[in-house]
Short mmCIF file of C-alpha atoms in Angstrom, two decimals:
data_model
loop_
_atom_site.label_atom_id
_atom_site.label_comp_id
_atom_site.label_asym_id
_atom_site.label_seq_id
_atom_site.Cartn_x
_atom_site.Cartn_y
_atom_site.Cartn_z
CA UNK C 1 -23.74 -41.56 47.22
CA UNK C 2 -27.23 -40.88 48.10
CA UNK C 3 -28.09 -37.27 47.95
CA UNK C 4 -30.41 -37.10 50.24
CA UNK C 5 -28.02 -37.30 52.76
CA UNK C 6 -26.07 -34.56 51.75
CA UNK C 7 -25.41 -31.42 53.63
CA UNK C 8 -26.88 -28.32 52.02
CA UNK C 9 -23.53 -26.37 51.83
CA UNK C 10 -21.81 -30.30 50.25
CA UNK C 11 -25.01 -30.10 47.98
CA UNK C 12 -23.73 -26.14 46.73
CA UNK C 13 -20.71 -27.44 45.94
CA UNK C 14 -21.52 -30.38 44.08
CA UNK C 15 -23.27 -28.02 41.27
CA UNK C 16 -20.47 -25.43 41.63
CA UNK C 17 -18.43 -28.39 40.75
CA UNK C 18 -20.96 -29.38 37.62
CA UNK C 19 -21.19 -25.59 36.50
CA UNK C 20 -17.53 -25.14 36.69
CA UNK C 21 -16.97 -28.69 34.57
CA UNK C 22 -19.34 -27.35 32.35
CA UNK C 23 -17.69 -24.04 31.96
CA UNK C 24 -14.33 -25.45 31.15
CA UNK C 25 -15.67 -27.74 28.50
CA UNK C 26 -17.25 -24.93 26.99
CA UNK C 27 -13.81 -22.64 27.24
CA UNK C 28 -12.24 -25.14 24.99
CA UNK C 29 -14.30 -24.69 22.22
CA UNK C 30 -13.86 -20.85 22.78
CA UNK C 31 -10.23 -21.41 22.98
CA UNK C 32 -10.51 -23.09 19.32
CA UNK C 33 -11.28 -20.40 17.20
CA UNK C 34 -8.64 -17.62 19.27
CA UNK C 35 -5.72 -20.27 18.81
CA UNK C 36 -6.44 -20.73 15.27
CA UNK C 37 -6.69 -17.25 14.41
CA UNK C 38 -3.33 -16.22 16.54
CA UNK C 39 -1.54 -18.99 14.59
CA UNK C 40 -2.51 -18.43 11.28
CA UNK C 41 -0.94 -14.65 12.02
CA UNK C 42 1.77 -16.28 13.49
CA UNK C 43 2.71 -18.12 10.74
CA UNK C 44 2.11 -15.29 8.09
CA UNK C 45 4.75 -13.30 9.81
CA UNK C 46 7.07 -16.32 10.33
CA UNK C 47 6.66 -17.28 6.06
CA UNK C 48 6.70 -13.64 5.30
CA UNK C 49 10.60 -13.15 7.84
CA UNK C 50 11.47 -16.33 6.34
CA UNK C 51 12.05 -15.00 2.70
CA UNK C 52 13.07 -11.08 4.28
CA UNK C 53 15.79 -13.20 5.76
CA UNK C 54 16.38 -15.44 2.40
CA UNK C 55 16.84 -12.11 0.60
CA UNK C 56 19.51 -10.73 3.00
CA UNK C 57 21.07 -14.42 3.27
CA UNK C 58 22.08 -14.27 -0.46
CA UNK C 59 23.73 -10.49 -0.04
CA UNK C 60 25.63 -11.93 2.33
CA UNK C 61 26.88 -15.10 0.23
CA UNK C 62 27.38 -12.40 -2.84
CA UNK C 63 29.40 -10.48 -0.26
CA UNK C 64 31.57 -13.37 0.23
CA UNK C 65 31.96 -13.75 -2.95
CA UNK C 66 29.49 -17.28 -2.91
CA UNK C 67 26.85 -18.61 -5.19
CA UNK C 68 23.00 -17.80 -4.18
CA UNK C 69 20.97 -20.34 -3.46
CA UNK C 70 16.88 -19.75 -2.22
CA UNK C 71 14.62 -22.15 -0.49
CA UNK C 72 10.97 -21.14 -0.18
CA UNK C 73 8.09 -22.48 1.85
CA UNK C 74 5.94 -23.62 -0.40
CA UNK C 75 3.01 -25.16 2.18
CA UNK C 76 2.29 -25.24 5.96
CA UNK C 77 -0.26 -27.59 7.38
CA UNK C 78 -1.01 -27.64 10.90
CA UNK C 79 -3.12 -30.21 13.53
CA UNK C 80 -4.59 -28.75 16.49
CA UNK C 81 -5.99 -31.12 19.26
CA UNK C 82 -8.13 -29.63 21.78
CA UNK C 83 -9.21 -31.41 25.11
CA UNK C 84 -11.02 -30.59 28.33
CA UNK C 85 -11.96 -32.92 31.38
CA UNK C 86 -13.33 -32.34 35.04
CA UNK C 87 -13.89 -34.67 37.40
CA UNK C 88 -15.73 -35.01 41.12
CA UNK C 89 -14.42 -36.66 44.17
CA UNK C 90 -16.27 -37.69 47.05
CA UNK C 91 -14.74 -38.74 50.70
CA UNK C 92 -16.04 -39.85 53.59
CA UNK C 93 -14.91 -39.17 56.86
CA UNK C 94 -16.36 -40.69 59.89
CA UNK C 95 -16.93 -38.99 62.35
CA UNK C 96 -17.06 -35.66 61.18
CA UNK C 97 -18.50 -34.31 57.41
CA UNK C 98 -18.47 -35.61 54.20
CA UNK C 99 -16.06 -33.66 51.56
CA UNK C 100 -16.13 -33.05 48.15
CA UNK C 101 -13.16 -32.53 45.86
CA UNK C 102 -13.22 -31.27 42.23
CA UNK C 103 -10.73 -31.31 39.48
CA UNK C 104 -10.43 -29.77 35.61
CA UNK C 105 -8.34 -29.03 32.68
CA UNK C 106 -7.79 -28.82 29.47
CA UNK C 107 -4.69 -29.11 27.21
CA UNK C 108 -4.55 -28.15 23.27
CA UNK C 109 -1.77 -29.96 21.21
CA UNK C 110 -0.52 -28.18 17.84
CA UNK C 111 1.59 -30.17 15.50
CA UNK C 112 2.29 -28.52 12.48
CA UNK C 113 3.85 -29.78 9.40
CA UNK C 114 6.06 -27.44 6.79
CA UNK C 115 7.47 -28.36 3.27
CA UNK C 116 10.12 -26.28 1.92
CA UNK C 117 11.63 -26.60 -1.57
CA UNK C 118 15.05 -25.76 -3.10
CA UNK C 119 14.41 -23.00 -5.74
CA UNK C 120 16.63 -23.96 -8.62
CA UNK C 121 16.53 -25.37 -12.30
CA UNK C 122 17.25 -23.94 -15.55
CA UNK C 123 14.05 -22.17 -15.80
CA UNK C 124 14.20 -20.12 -12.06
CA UNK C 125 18.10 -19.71 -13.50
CA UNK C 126 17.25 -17.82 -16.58
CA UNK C 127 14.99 -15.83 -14.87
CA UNK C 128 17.46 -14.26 -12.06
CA UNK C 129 20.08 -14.05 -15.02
CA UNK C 130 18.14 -12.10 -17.64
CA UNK C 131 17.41 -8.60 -17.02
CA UNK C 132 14.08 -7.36 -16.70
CA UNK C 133 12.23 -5.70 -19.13
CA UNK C 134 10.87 -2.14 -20.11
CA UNK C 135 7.20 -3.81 -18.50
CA UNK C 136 8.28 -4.14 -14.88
CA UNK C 137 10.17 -0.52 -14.38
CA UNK C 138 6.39 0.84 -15.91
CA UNK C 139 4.51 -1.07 -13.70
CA UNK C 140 6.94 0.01 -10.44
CA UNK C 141 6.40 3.21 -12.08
CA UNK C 142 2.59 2.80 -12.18
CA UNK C 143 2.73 1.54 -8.33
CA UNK C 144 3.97 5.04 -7.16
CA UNK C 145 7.18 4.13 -6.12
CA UNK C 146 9.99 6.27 -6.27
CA UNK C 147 11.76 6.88 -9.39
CA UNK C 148 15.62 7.17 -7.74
CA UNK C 149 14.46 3.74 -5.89
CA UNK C 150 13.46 1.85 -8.90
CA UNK C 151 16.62 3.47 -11.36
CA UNK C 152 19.64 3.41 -8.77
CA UNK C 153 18.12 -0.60 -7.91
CA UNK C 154 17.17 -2.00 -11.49
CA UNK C 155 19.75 0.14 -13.98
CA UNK C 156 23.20 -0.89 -15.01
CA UNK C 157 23.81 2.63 -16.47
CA UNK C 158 22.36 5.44 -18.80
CA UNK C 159 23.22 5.69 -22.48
CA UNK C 160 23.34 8.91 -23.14
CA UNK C 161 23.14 9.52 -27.26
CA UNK C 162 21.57 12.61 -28.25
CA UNK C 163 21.51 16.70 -27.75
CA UNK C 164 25.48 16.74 -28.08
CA UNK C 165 26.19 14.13 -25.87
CA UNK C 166 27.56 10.10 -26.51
CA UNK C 167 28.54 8.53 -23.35
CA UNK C 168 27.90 5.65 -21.17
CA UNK C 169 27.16 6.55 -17.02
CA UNK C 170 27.59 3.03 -15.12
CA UNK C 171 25.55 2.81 -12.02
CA UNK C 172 28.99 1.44 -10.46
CA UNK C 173 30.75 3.38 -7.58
CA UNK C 174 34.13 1.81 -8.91
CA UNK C 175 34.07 4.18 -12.54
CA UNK C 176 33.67 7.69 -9.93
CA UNK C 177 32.56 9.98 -12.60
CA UNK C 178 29.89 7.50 -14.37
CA UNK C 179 28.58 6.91 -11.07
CA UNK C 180 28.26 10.26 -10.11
CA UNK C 181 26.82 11.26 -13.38
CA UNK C 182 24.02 8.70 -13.23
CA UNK C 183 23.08 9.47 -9.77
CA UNK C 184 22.54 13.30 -11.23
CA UNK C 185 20.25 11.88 -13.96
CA UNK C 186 18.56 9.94 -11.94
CA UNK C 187 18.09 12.70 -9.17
CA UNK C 188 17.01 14.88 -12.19
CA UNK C 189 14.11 12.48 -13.15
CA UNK C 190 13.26 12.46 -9.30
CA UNK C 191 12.96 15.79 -9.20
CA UNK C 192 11.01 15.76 -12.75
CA UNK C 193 8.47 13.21 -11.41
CA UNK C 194 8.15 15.25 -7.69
CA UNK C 195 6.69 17.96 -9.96
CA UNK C 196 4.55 15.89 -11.90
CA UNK C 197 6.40 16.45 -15.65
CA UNK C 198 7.73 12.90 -15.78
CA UNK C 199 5.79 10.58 -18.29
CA UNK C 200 6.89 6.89 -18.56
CA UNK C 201 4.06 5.34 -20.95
CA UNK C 202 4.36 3.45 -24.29
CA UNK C 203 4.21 5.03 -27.05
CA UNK C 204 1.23 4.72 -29.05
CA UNK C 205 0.66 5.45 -33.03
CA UNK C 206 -1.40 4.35 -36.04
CA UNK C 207 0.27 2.51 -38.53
CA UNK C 208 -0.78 2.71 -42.01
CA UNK C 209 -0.32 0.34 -44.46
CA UNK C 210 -0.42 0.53 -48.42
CA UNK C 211 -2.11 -2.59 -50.15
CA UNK C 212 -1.30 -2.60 -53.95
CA UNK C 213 -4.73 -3.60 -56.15
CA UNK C 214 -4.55 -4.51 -59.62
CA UNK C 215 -7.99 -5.08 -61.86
CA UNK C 216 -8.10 -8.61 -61.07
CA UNK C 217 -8.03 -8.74 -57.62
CA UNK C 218 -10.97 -10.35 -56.01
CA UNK C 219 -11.80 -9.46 -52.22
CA UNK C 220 -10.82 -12.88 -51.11
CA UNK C 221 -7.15 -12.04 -52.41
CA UNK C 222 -7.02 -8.52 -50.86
CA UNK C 223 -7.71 -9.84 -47.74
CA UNK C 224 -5.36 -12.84 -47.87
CA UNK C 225 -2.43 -10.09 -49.01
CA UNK C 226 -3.49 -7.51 -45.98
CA UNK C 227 -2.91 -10.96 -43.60
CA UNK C 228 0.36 -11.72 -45.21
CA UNK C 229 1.30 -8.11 -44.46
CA UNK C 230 0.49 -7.92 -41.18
CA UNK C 231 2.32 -11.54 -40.29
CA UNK C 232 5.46 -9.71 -41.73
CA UNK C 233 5.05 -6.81 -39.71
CA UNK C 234 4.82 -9.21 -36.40
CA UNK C 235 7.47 -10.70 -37.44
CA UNK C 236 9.90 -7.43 -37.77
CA UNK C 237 9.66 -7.15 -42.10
CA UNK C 238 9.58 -3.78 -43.07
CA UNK C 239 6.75 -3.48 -45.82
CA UNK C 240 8.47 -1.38 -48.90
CA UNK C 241 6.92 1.22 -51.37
CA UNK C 242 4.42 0.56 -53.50
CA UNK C 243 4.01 1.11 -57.29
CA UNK C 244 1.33 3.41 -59.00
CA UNK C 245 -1.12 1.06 -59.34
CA UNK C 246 -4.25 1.45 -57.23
CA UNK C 247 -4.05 0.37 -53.78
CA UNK C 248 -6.07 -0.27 -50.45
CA UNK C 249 -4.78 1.96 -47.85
CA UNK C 250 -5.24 0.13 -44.10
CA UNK C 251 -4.65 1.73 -40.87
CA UNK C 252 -3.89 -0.22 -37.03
CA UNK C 253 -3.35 1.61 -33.83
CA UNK C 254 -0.16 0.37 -32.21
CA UNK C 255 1.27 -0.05 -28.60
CA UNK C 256 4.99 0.12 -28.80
CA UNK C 257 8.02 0.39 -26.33
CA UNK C 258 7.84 2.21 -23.10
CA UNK C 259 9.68 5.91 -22.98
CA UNK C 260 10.71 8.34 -20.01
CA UNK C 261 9.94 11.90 -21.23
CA UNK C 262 9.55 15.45 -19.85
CA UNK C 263 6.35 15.88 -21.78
CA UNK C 264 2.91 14.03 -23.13
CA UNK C 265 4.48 12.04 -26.30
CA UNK C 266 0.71 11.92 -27.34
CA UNK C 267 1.07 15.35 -28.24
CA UNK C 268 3.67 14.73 -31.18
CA UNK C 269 2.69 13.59 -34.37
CA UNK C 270 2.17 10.43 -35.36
CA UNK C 271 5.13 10.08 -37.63
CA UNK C 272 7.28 11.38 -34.58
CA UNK C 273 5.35 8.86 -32.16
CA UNK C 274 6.31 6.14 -34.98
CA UNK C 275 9.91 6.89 -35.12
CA UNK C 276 10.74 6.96 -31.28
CA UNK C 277 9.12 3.40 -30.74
CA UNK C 278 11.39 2.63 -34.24
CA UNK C 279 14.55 3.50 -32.26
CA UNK C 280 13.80 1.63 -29.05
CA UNK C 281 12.93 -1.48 -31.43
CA UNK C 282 16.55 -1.30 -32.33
CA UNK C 283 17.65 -2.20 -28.81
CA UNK C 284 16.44 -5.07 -26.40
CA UNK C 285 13.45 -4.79 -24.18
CA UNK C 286 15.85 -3.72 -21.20
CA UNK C 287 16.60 -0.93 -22.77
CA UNK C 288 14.18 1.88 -22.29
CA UNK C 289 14.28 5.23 -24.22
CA UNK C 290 14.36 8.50 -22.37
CA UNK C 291 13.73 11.72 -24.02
CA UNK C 292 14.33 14.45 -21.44
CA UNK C 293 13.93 17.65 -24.32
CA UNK C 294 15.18 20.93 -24.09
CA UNK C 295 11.86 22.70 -24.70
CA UNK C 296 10.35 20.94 -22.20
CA UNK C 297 10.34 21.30 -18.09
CA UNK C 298 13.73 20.68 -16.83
CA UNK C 299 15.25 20.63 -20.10
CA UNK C 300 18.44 23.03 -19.59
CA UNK C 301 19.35 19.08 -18.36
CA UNK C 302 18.41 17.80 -21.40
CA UNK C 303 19.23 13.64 -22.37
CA UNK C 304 18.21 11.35 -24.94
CA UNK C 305 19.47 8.01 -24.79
CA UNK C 306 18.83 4.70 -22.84
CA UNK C 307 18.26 3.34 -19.49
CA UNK C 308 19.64 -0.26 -19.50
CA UNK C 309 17.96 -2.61 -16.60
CA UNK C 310 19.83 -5.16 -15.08
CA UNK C 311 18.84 -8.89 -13.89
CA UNK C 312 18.04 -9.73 -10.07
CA UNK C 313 21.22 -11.49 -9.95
CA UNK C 314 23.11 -8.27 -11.14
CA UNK C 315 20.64 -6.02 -8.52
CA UNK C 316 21.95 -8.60 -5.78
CA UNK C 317 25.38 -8.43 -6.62
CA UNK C 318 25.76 -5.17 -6.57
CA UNK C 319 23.83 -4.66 -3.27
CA UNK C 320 26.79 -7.18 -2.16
CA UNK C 321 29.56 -5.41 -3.30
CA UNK C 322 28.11 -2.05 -1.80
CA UNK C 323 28.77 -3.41 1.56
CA UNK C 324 32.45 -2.99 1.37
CA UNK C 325 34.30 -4.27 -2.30
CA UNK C 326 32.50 -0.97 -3.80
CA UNK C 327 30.81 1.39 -1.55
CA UNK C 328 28.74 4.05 -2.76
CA UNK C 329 29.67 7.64 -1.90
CA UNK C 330 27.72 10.83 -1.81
CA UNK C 331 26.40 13.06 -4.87
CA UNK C 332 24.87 15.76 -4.95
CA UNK C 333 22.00 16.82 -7.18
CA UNK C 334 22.96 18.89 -10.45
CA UNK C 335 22.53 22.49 -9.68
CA UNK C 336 20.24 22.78 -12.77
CA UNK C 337 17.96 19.80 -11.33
CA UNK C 338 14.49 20.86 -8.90
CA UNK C 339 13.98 20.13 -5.55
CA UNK C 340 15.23 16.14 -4.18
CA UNK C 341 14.01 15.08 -1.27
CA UNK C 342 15.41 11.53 -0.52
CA UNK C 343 19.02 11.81 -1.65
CA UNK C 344 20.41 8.51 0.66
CA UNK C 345 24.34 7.53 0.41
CA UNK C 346 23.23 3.83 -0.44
CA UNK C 347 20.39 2.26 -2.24
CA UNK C 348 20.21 -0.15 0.61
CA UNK C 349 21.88 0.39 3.41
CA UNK C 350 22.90 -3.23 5.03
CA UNK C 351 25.66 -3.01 8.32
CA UNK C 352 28.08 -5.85 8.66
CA UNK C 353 28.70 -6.18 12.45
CA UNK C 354 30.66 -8.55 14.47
CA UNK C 355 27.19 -8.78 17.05
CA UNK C 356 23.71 -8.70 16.32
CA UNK C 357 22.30 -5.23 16.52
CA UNK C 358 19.59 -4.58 18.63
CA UNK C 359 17.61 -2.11 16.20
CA UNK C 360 17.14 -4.39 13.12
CA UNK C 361 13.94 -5.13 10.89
CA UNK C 362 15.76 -8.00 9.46
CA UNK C 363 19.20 -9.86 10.31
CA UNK C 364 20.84 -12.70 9.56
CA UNK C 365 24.14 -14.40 10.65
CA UNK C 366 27.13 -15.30 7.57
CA UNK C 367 30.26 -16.80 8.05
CA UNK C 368 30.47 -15.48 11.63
CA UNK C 369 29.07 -12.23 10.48
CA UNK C 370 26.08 -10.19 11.35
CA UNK C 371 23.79 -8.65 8.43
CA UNK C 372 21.09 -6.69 8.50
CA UNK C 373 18.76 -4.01 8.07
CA UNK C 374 17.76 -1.37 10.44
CA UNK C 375 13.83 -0.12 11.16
CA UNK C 376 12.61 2.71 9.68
CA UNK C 377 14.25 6.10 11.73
CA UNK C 378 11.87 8.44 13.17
CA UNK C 379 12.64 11.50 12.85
CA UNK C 380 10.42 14.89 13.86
CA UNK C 381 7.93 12.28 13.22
CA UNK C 382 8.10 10.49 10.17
CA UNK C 383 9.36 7.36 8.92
CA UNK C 384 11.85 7.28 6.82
CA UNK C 385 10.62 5.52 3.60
CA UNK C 386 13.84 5.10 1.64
CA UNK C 387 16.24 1.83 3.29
CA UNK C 388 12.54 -0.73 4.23
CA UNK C 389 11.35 0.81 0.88
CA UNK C 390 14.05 -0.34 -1.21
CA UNK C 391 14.03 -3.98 0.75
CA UNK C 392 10.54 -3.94 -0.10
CA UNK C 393 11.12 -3.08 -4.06
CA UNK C 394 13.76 -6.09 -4.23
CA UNK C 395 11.18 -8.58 -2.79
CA UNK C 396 8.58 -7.71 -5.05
CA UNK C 397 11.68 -8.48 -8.09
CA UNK C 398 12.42 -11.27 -6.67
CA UNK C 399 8.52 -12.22 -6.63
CA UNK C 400 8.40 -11.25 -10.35
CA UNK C 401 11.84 -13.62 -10.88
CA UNK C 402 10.53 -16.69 -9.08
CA UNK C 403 7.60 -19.82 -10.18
CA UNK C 404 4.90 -21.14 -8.10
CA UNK C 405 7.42 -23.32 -5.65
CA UNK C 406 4.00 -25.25 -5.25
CA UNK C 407 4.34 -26.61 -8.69
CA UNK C 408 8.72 -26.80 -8.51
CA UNK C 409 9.54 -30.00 -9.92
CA UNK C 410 12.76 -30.55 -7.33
CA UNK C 411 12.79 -32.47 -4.73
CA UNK C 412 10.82 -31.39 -1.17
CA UNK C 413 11.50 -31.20 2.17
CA UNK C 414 8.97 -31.96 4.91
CA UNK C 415 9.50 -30.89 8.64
CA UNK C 416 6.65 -32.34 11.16
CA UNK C 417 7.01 -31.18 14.67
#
């Protein structure tokens, strides 16, 4: 074509046809960095509904009475492919004007690539079988989440063994009047902790220790007979009297077991600090001592006994049956307990429905049955903390109970789209 030829207003449109070429070239690598960022969001909230859903999968298969089984995502890789193109046309028509004809696009191609392994093996096993320890109620403790959340979720039951009283409150609806009684000790620490009197801390003391001396020992064998007495110590000996001879007195400070009380146990005495973590040590490390006294706030409710937690697989199971094989029921707080403020019929609240429901955080579909988990309610303006709350608390257990799936030696599956 020569362009000297060309018509002013065919010339105008031949560099609205570069500029616009141009332009869309450049809007595909704008378009690079938006898509990117929109999918990496996008699949954040697909991973993170993935195991929601997983979660409320395995009520369901309790429900029915089935084994659990999990599958996690453990990586997601994804290829984007981003491509513009314009193009010019010219025709001639004779007689008459030339014309000019442009054309652009652009097309972007993602194909991402998932892996997702089985979660199983002895190790992942023993986890969601053995009950958690005193460490993880402290540290949901520590986290600020509510005490009636983390006790009615995580506790089998209350041993109750002091102040007059020797009896064991189930957290199970079926035994009526151990349920209800452990829903009013658990309201009552609620209540406790709402006024800031509840303490749930380990209990920490100074050991002493008694080395016996005679004239001819040397330093080097007083300090090999201190190391042999603290090995025996780690090891659970109890280190007897000593005679009258002269002897090395040594001293440790000491981080023992975790205990629920209605007052600052650093303001007993040592020997009573000492003794305490000496009865927990009598009991596993799911079992965690609670010392609600009588001279102290709230204690015309007074227990001493034991909180026993359960395993995830136990916490699932009875989430299960609390759909229909055991429903919970109403209680209501002890009339000598404070002021409760979220006093919910069920720790979870899950609705088994013939349909989907329209109002649902999470849902899944089970042997022809709907599950699932409303959104928070709104009332006079607040969410309502205690059903999305509790969901929440049993994924974070489940991310205690479960290994890096990265590192799961089982076999993988890949999915490329």
């Amino acid at each position: 074509m020569n362009l000297g030829r060309v018509q002013p207003s065919s010339l105008r449109t031949v560099l609205s046809a570069v500029v616009l070429g141009l332009l869309s070239l450049l809007s595909a690598g704008c378009l690079s960095p938006i898509a990117l960022h929109q999918a990496v969001l996008e699949y954040d909230r697909a991973v993170g509904r993935v195991e929601a859903e997983m979660l409320l999968l395995n009520i369901a298969r309790s429900r029915h009475f089935l084994p659990q089984h999990f599958t996690g995502v453990s990586s997601v890789a994804a290829t984007f492919e981003f491509q513009a193109n314009a193009g010019l046309t010219h025709t001639f028509v004779s007689p008459g004007p030339d014309s000019l004809g442009l054309s652009f696009g652009g097309s972007m191609a993602e194909r991402p690539t998932m892996t997702i392994v089985p979660i199983q093996g002895e190790e992942f096993t023993s986890r969601i079988l053995t009950p958690f320890d005193e460490s993880r109620v402290t540290f949901m403790f520590q986290q600020g989440v509510e005490p009636a959340i983390i006790l009615r979720l995580m506790a089998s039951g209350i041993q109750a063994s002091g102040y007059g009283e020797s009896a064991f409150y189930r957290n199970m609806p079926y035994f009526e009047d151990e349920y209800r009684e452990f829903r009013r000790r658990v309201m009552h620490l609620s209540a406790l902790n709402l006024s800031r009197e509840l303490q749930v801390t380990p209990l920490i003391f100074e050991q002493t220790l008694a080395l016996p001396l005679s004239a001819r020992s040397g330093s080097g064998d007083v300090v090999r007979g201190l190391d042999k007495i603290i090995d025996a110590l780690d090891r659970g000996y109890a280190i007897g009297g000593v005679n009258e001879e002269p002897a090395l007195t040594v001293r440790r400070r000491v981080t023992g077991r975790t205990v629920i009380t209605n007052y600052d146990p650093m303001q007993l005495p040592n020997e009573e600090r000492r003794l305490l973590h000496e009865e927990a040590q009598r009991y596993p490390r799911n079992y965690i001592l609670i010392d609600i006294r009588p001279d102290g706030p709230g204690g015309d409710y007074p227990l001493h006994g034991f909180l026993v937690i359960r395993s995830f697989n136990k916490i699932m199971r009875f989430l299960a049956n609390g759909i229909a094989a055991d429903p919970e029921f109403q209680v209501e707080p002890d009339e000598r307990t404070g002021e409760v403020v979220l006093n919910p019929v069920r720790t979870l609240d899950i609705v088994e429905a013939d349909s989907r429901p329209d109002n649902a955080a999470f849902s899944v579909k089970f042997e022809n049955r709907w599950y699932s988990i409303a959104k928070a309610s709104n009332e006079a303006g607040k969410l309502d903390p205690w059903n999305l709350g509790t969901f929440r608390v049993l994924a974070q257990l489940y991310q205690m109970t479960v290994t890096d799936i990265s590192k799961t030696p089982t076999p993988a599956i890949t999915i490329a789209k």
